[in-house]
Amino acid sequence: MENQGASVVITHHILDGKQQKYEKWLDEIVPTTKQSKGFIDWQIIRPIQDLTFVYTVIIRFDTIENLKNWMESDDRKKLIEKANPLFRKNDNYKIKSGLDFLFENENETKVPVRWKQFLVTWSAIYPLSLLIPLLILPLLRLLKIPVNHYFDGLLISCCIVFLMVFVVMPNYTKLIRKWLFK
């Protein structure tokens, strides 16, 4: 089986007034994570100020073994223990291989077969890849941002991935769950 990489989605519910201390803690854990074997990248989705207090951290590694080694490492355990007074709930995470986290379903313990994942992902990305440039590019030109193929592509792909992870896939997979998990 080919190596598909692995992702972990971590949610931290931060106590009121502890966000600044949590941000300082992130400055400590991020460099440690980056030095771990097999680390690829990470993304932090911060809460909306005065509205939500949940941080979502997505970390990708080259293999599920390297990811599990990091998640179970003494370094991480010490850093999580240090941050525990900041958490409203315990450190919560889910490890998935490849893009499995896009197909998460609270009622299902299994992951759909790969060919169904492919079809669903493709059928969701294709319309977004047509629609998002039609919306983003005129807006950029209206804002007098000069044409730059790389910047335009970066912004368009960012919008597509954001929509896929947080809007489209959670709703789309609920809509087709019977077929997807059959």
PDB file of C-alpha atoms in Angstrom:
ATOM      1  CA  MET A   1       0.000   0.000   0.000  1.00  0.00           C
ATOM      2  CA  GLU A   2       1.394   3.399  -0.903  1.00  0.00           C
ATOM      3  CA  ASN A   3       2.161   5.879   1.846  1.00  0.00           C
ATOM      4  CA  GLN A   4      -0.633   8.462   2.038  1.00  0.00           C
ATOM      5  CA  GLY A   5       0.555  10.531   4.950  1.00  0.00           C
ATOM      6  CA  ALA A   6      -1.431  11.153   8.095  1.00  0.00           C
ATOM      7  CA  SER A   7      -3.242  14.060   9.693  1.00  0.00           C
ATOM      8  CA  VAL A   8      -4.343  14.811  13.197  1.00  0.00           C
ATOM      9  CA  VAL A   9      -7.130  17.262  13.961  1.00  0.00           C
ATOM     10  CA  ILE A  10      -6.787  18.611  17.502  1.00  0.00           C
ATOM     11  CA  THR A  11      -9.399  20.766  19.215  1.00  0.00           C
ATOM     12  CA  HIS A  12      -8.616  22.787  22.301  1.00  0.00           C
ATOM     13  CA  HIS A  13     -11.460  24.519  24.131  1.00  0.00           C
ATOM     14  CA  ILE A  14      -9.749  27.415  25.896  1.00  0.00           C
ATOM     15  CA  LEU A  15     -11.019  28.962  29.121  1.00  0.00           C
ATOM     16  CA  ASP A  16     -12.194  32.575  29.018  1.00  0.00           C
ATOM     17  CA  GLY A  17      -9.278  34.974  29.348  1.00  0.00           C
ATOM     18  CA  LYS A  18      -6.638  32.283  28.755  1.00  0.00           C
ATOM     19  CA  GLN A  19      -6.209  32.801  24.988  1.00  0.00           C
ATOM     20  CA  GLN A  20      -3.058  34.913  25.358  1.00  0.00           C
ATOM     21  CA  LYS A  21      -1.399  32.235  27.513  1.00  0.00           C
ATOM     22  CA  TYR A  22      -2.459  29.580  25.000  1.00  0.00           C
ATOM     23  CA  GLU A  23      -0.923  31.598  22.141  1.00  0.00           C
ATOM     24  CA  LYS A  24       2.322  31.771  24.136  1.00  0.00           C
ATOM     25  CA  TRP A  25       2.134  28.000  24.669  1.00  0.00           C
ATOM     26  CA  LEU A  26       1.671  27.530  20.897  1.00  0.00           C
ATOM     27  CA  ASP A  27       4.948  29.425  20.403  1.00  0.00           C
ATOM     28  CA  GLU A  28       6.547  26.683  22.479  1.00  0.00           C
ATOM     29  CA  ILE A  29       4.897  23.558  21.028  1.00  0.00           C
ATOM     30  CA  VAL A  30       5.006  24.518  17.328  1.00  0.00           C
ATOM     31  CA  PRO A  31       8.834  24.517  17.006  1.00  0.00           C
ATOM     32  CA  THR A  32       8.999  21.236  18.931  1.00  0.00           C
ATOM     33  CA  THR A  33       6.439  19.699  16.585  1.00  0.00           C
ATOM     34  CA  LYS A  34       8.310  20.949  13.506  1.00  0.00           C
ATOM     35  CA  GLN A  35      11.450  19.133  14.678  1.00  0.00           C
ATOM     36  CA  SER A  36       9.654  15.781  14.890  1.00  0.00           C
ATOM     37  CA  LYS A  37      10.508  13.052  12.408  1.00  0.00           C
ATOM     38  CA  GLY A  38       8.209  13.062   9.394  1.00  0.00           C
ATOM     39  CA  PHE A  39       6.606  16.466  10.101  1.00  0.00           C
ATOM     40  CA  ILE A  40       5.130  18.040   6.927  1.00  0.00           C
ATOM     41  CA  ASP A  41       3.069  21.054   8.009  1.00  0.00           C
ATOM     42  CA  TRP A  42       0.532  22.445  10.461  1.00  0.00           C
ATOM     43  CA  GLN A  43      -2.366  24.854  10.432  1.00  0.00           C
ATOM     44  CA  ILE A  44      -3.974  26.667  13.340  1.00  0.00           C
ATOM     45  CA  ILE A  45      -7.569  27.831  13.045  1.00  0.00           C
ATOM     46  CA  ARG A  46      -8.102  30.408  15.725  1.00  0.00           C
ATOM     47  CA  PRO A  47     -11.448  31.165  17.372  1.00  0.00           C
ATOM     48  CA  ILE A  48     -13.518  34.204  16.552  1.00  0.00           C
ATOM     49  CA  GLN A  49     -12.760  36.832  19.201  1.00  0.00           C
ATOM     50  CA  ASP A  50     -15.428  37.167  21.918  1.00  0.00           C
ATOM     51  CA  LEU A  51     -17.570  34.551  20.161  1.00  0.00           C
ATOM     52  CA  THR A  52     -15.830  31.168  20.257  1.00  0.00           C
ATOM     53  CA  PHE A  53     -12.962  29.764  22.294  1.00  0.00           C
ATOM     54  CA  VAL A  54     -12.042  26.671  20.293  1.00  0.00           C
ATOM     55  CA  TYR A  55      -8.689  26.363  18.572  1.00  0.00           C
ATOM     56  CA  THR A  56      -8.402  23.717  15.868  1.00  0.00           C
ATOM     57  CA  VAL A  57      -4.913  22.530  15.006  1.00  0.00           C
ATOM     58  CA  ILE A  58      -4.296  20.332  11.967  1.00  0.00           C
ATOM     59  CA  ILE A  59      -0.885  18.660  11.782  1.00  0.00           C
ATOM     60  CA  ARG A  60       0.327  16.513   8.906  1.00  0.00           C
ATOM     61  CA  PHE A  61       3.090  13.904   8.975  1.00  0.00           C
ATOM     62  CA  ASP A  62       4.516  11.697   6.252  1.00  0.00           C
ATOM     63  CA  THR A  63       3.394   8.444   7.917  1.00  0.00           C
ATOM     64  CA  ILE A  64       0.836   7.463  10.499  1.00  0.00           C
ATOM     65  CA  GLU A  65       3.657   5.895  12.545  1.00  0.00           C
ATOM     66  CA  ASN A  66       5.595   9.183  12.742  1.00  0.00           C
ATOM     67  CA  LEU A  67       2.407  11.023  13.664  1.00  0.00           C
ATOM     68  CA  LYS A  68       1.551   8.534  16.409  1.00  0.00           C
ATOM     69  CA  ASN A  69       5.132   8.734  17.700  1.00  0.00           C
ATOM     70  CA  TRP A  70       4.785  12.516  18.017  1.00  0.00           C
ATOM     71  CA  MET A  71       1.311  12.374  19.603  1.00  0.00           C
ATOM     72  CA  GLU A  72       2.505   9.827  22.184  1.00  0.00           C
ATOM     73  CA  SER A  73       5.949  11.394  22.745  1.00  0.00           C
ATOM     74  CA  ASP A  74       7.151  12.529  26.152  1.00  0.00           C
ATOM     75  CA  ASP A  75       7.820  16.016  24.765  1.00  0.00           C
ATOM     76  CA  ARG A  76       4.201  16.434  23.678  1.00  0.00           C
ATOM     77  CA  LYS A  77       2.831  14.912  26.895  1.00  0.00           C
ATOM     78  CA  LYS A  78       4.863  17.412  28.976  1.00  0.00           C
ATOM     79  CA  LEU A  79       3.688  20.333  26.862  1.00  0.00           C
ATOM     80  CA  ILE A  80       0.042  19.221  27.026  1.00  0.00           C
ATOM     81  CA  GLU A  81       0.334  18.819  30.793  1.00  0.00           C
ATOM     82  CA  LYS A  82       1.692  22.377  30.952  1.00  0.00           C
ATOM     83  CA  ALA A  83      -1.313  23.667  28.937  1.00  0.00           C
ATOM     84  CA  ASN A  84      -4.008  21.663  30.771  1.00  0.00           C
ATOM     85  CA  PRO A  85      -4.913  24.581  33.114  1.00  0.00           C
ATOM     86  CA  LEU A  86      -5.874  26.569  29.986  1.00  0.00           C
ATOM     87  CA  PHE A  87      -8.293  23.952  28.619  1.00  0.00           C
ATOM     88  CA  ARG A  88     -12.036  23.943  29.236  1.00  0.00           C
ATOM     89  CA  LYS A  89     -12.032  20.302  28.055  1.00  0.00           C
ATOM     90  CA  ASN A  90      -9.227  17.759  27.829  1.00  0.00           C
ATOM     91  CA  ASP A  91      -6.885  17.671  24.828  1.00  0.00           C
ATOM     92  CA  ASN A  92      -9.014  16.062  22.095  1.00  0.00           C
ATOM     93  CA  TYR A  93      -7.678  14.685  18.814  1.00  0.00           C
ATOM     94  CA  LYS A  94      -8.376  12.291  15.946  1.00  0.00           C
ATOM     95  CA  ILE A  95      -5.707  10.707  13.768  1.00  0.00           C
ATOM     96  CA  LYS A  96      -6.595   9.969  10.160  1.00  0.00           C
ATOM     97  CA  SER A  97      -4.582   8.793   7.179  1.00  0.00           C
ATOM     98  CA  GLY A  98      -4.590  10.778   3.959  1.00  0.00           C
ATOM     99  CA  LEU A  99      -7.770  12.837   3.614  1.00  0.00           C
ATOM    100  CA  ASP A 100      -9.895  10.538   5.784  1.00  0.00           C
ATOM    101  CA  PHE A 101     -10.694  13.411   8.150  1.00  0.00           C
ATOM    102  CA  LEU A 102     -12.839  14.947   5.390  1.00  0.00           C
ATOM    103  CA  PHE A 103     -15.111  11.893   5.599  1.00  0.00           C
ATOM    104  CA  GLU A 104     -15.584  11.906   9.343  1.00  0.00           C
ATOM    105  CA  ASN A 105     -18.992  10.880  10.566  1.00  0.00           C
ATOM    106  CA  GLU A 106     -19.816  10.764  14.267  1.00  0.00           C
ATOM    107  CA  ASN A 107     -22.078   7.733  13.788  1.00  0.00           C
ATOM    108  CA  GLU A 108     -19.586   5.721  11.732  1.00  0.00           C
ATOM    109  CA  THR A 109     -16.413   4.071  12.959  1.00  0.00           C
ATOM    110  CA  LYS A 110     -15.254   3.043   9.498  1.00  0.00           C
ATOM    111  CA  VAL A 111     -13.943   5.170   6.657  1.00  0.00           C
ATOM    112  CA  PRO A 112     -15.454   4.939   3.153  1.00  0.00           C
ATOM    113  CA  VAL A 113     -13.564   2.977   0.489  1.00  0.00           C
ATOM    114  CA  ARG A 114     -10.984   5.017  -1.421  1.00  0.00           C
ATOM    115  CA  TRP A 115     -12.819   5.058  -4.757  1.00  0.00           C
ATOM    116  CA  LYS A 116     -15.878   6.598  -3.066  1.00  0.00           C
ATOM    117  CA  GLN A 117     -13.643   9.145  -1.328  1.00  0.00           C
ATOM    118  CA  PHE A 118     -12.154  10.002  -4.732  1.00  0.00           C
ATOM    119  CA  LEU A 119     -15.553  10.469  -6.402  1.00  0.00           C
ATOM    120  CA  VAL A 120     -16.978  12.532  -3.559  1.00  0.00           C
ATOM    121  CA  THR A 121     -13.896  14.763  -3.264  1.00  0.00           C
ATOM    122  CA  TRP A 122     -13.706  15.278  -7.017  1.00  0.00           C
ATOM    123  CA  SER A 123     -17.418  16.030  -7.306  1.00  0.00           C
ATOM    124  CA  ALA A 124     -17.077  18.648  -4.558  1.00  0.00           C
ATOM    125  CA  ILE A 125     -13.837  20.261  -5.773  1.00  0.00           C
ATOM    126  CA  TYR A 126     -14.809  20.491  -9.448  1.00  0.00           C
ATOM    127  CA  PRO A 127     -17.682  22.993  -9.019  1.00  0.00           C
ATOM    128  CA  LEU A 128     -15.665  24.965  -6.474  1.00  0.00           C
ATOM    129  CA  SER A 129     -12.710  25.144  -8.874  1.00  0.00           C
ATOM    130  CA  LEU A 130     -15.056  26.694 -11.461  1.00  0.00           C
ATOM    131  CA  LEU A 131     -16.980  29.005  -9.125  1.00  0.00           C
ATOM    132  CA  ILE A 132     -14.300  30.364  -6.765  1.00  0.00           C
ATOM    133  CA  PRO A 133     -12.098  31.930  -9.490  1.00  0.00           C
ATOM    134  CA  LEU A 134     -15.217  33.595 -10.954  1.00  0.00           C
ATOM    135  CA  LEU A 135     -15.828  35.210  -7.559  1.00  0.00           C
ATOM    136  CA  ILE A 136     -12.285  35.858  -6.318  1.00  0.00           C
ATOM    137  CA  LEU A 137     -10.540  37.189  -9.444  1.00  0.00           C
ATOM    138  CA  PRO A 138     -12.987  40.052 -10.150  1.00  0.00           C
ATOM    139  CA  LEU A 139     -12.858  40.980  -6.464  1.00  0.00           C
ATOM    140  CA  LEU A 140      -9.047  41.116  -6.525  1.00  0.00           C
ATOM    141  CA  ARG A 141      -9.091  43.312  -9.639  1.00  0.00           C
ATOM    142  CA  LEU A 142     -11.765  45.534  -8.056  1.00  0.00           C
ATOM    143  CA  LEU A 143      -9.452  45.978  -5.078  1.00  0.00           C
ATOM    144  CA  LYS A 144      -6.716  47.012  -7.555  1.00  0.00           C
ATOM    145  CA  ILE A 145      -4.571  43.986  -6.734  1.00  0.00           C
ATOM    146  CA  PRO A 146      -2.473  43.375  -9.849  1.00  0.00           C
ATOM    147  CA  VAL A 147      -2.644  40.095 -11.753  1.00  0.00           C
ATOM    148  CA  ASN A 148      -0.205  37.597 -10.276  1.00  0.00           C
ATOM    149  CA  HIS A 149      -0.793  33.997 -11.308  1.00  0.00           C
ATOM    150  CA  TYR A 150       0.893  32.618  -8.169  1.00  0.00           C
ATOM    151  CA  PHE A 151      -0.915  34.883  -5.695  1.00  0.00           C
ATOM    152  CA  ASP A 152      -4.246  34.340  -7.456  1.00  0.00           C
ATOM    153  CA  GLY A 153      -3.703  30.560  -7.366  1.00  0.00           C
ATOM    154  CA  LEU A 154      -2.697  30.690  -3.705  1.00  0.00           C
ATOM    155  CA  LEU A 155      -5.817  32.627  -2.715  1.00  0.00           C
ATOM    156  CA  ILE A 156      -8.153  30.510  -4.860  1.00  0.00           C
ATOM    157  CA  SER A 157      -6.746  27.223  -3.540  1.00  0.00           C
ATOM    158  CA  CYS A 158      -6.941  28.549   0.043  1.00  0.00           C
ATOM    159  CA  CYS A 159     -10.628  29.390  -0.419  1.00  0.00           C
ATOM    160  CA  ILE A 160     -11.371  26.010  -1.997  1.00  0.00           C
ATOM    161  CA  VAL A 161      -9.612  24.038   0.755  1.00  0.00           C
ATOM    162  CA  PHE A 162     -11.260  26.132   3.487  1.00  0.00           C
ATOM    163  CA  LEU A 163     -14.706  25.565   1.985  1.00  0.00           C
ATOM    164  CA  MET A 164     -14.015  21.847   1.450  1.00  0.00           C
ATOM    165  CA  VAL A 165     -12.872  21.211   5.027  1.00  0.00           C
ATOM    166  CA  PHE A 166     -15.308  23.413   6.935  1.00  0.00           C
ATOM    167  CA  VAL A 167     -18.425  23.806   4.786  1.00  0.00           C
ATOM    168  CA  VAL A 168     -18.795  21.425   1.861  1.00  0.00           C
ATOM    169  CA  MET A 169     -17.512  18.059   3.105  1.00  0.00           C
ATOM    170  CA  PRO A 170     -19.211  18.022   6.523  1.00  0.00           C
ATOM    171  CA  ASN A 171     -22.583  18.733   4.878  1.00  0.00           C
ATOM    172  CA  TYR A 172     -22.017  16.755   1.684  1.00  0.00           C
ATOM    173  CA  THR A 173     -20.977  13.598   3.541  1.00  0.00           C
ATOM    174  CA  LYS A 174     -24.094  13.853   5.732  1.00  0.00           C
ATOM    175  CA  LEU A 175     -26.238  14.165   2.626  1.00  0.00           C
ATOM    176  CA  ILE A 176     -24.781  11.053   0.937  1.00  0.00           C
ATOM    177  CA  ARG A 177     -23.877   9.079   4.065  1.00  0.00           C
ATOM    178  CA  LYS A 178     -25.986   6.002   3.185  1.00  0.00           C
ATOM    179  CA  TRP A 179     -24.184   5.511  -0.125  1.00  0.00           C
ATOM    180  CA  LEU A 180     -20.789   6.623   1.176  1.00  0.00           C
ATOM    181  CA  PHE A 181     -20.634   4.192   4.109  1.00  0.00           C
ATOM    182  CA  LYS A 182     -22.458   1.298   2.381  1.00  0.00           C
TER     183      LYS A 182
END
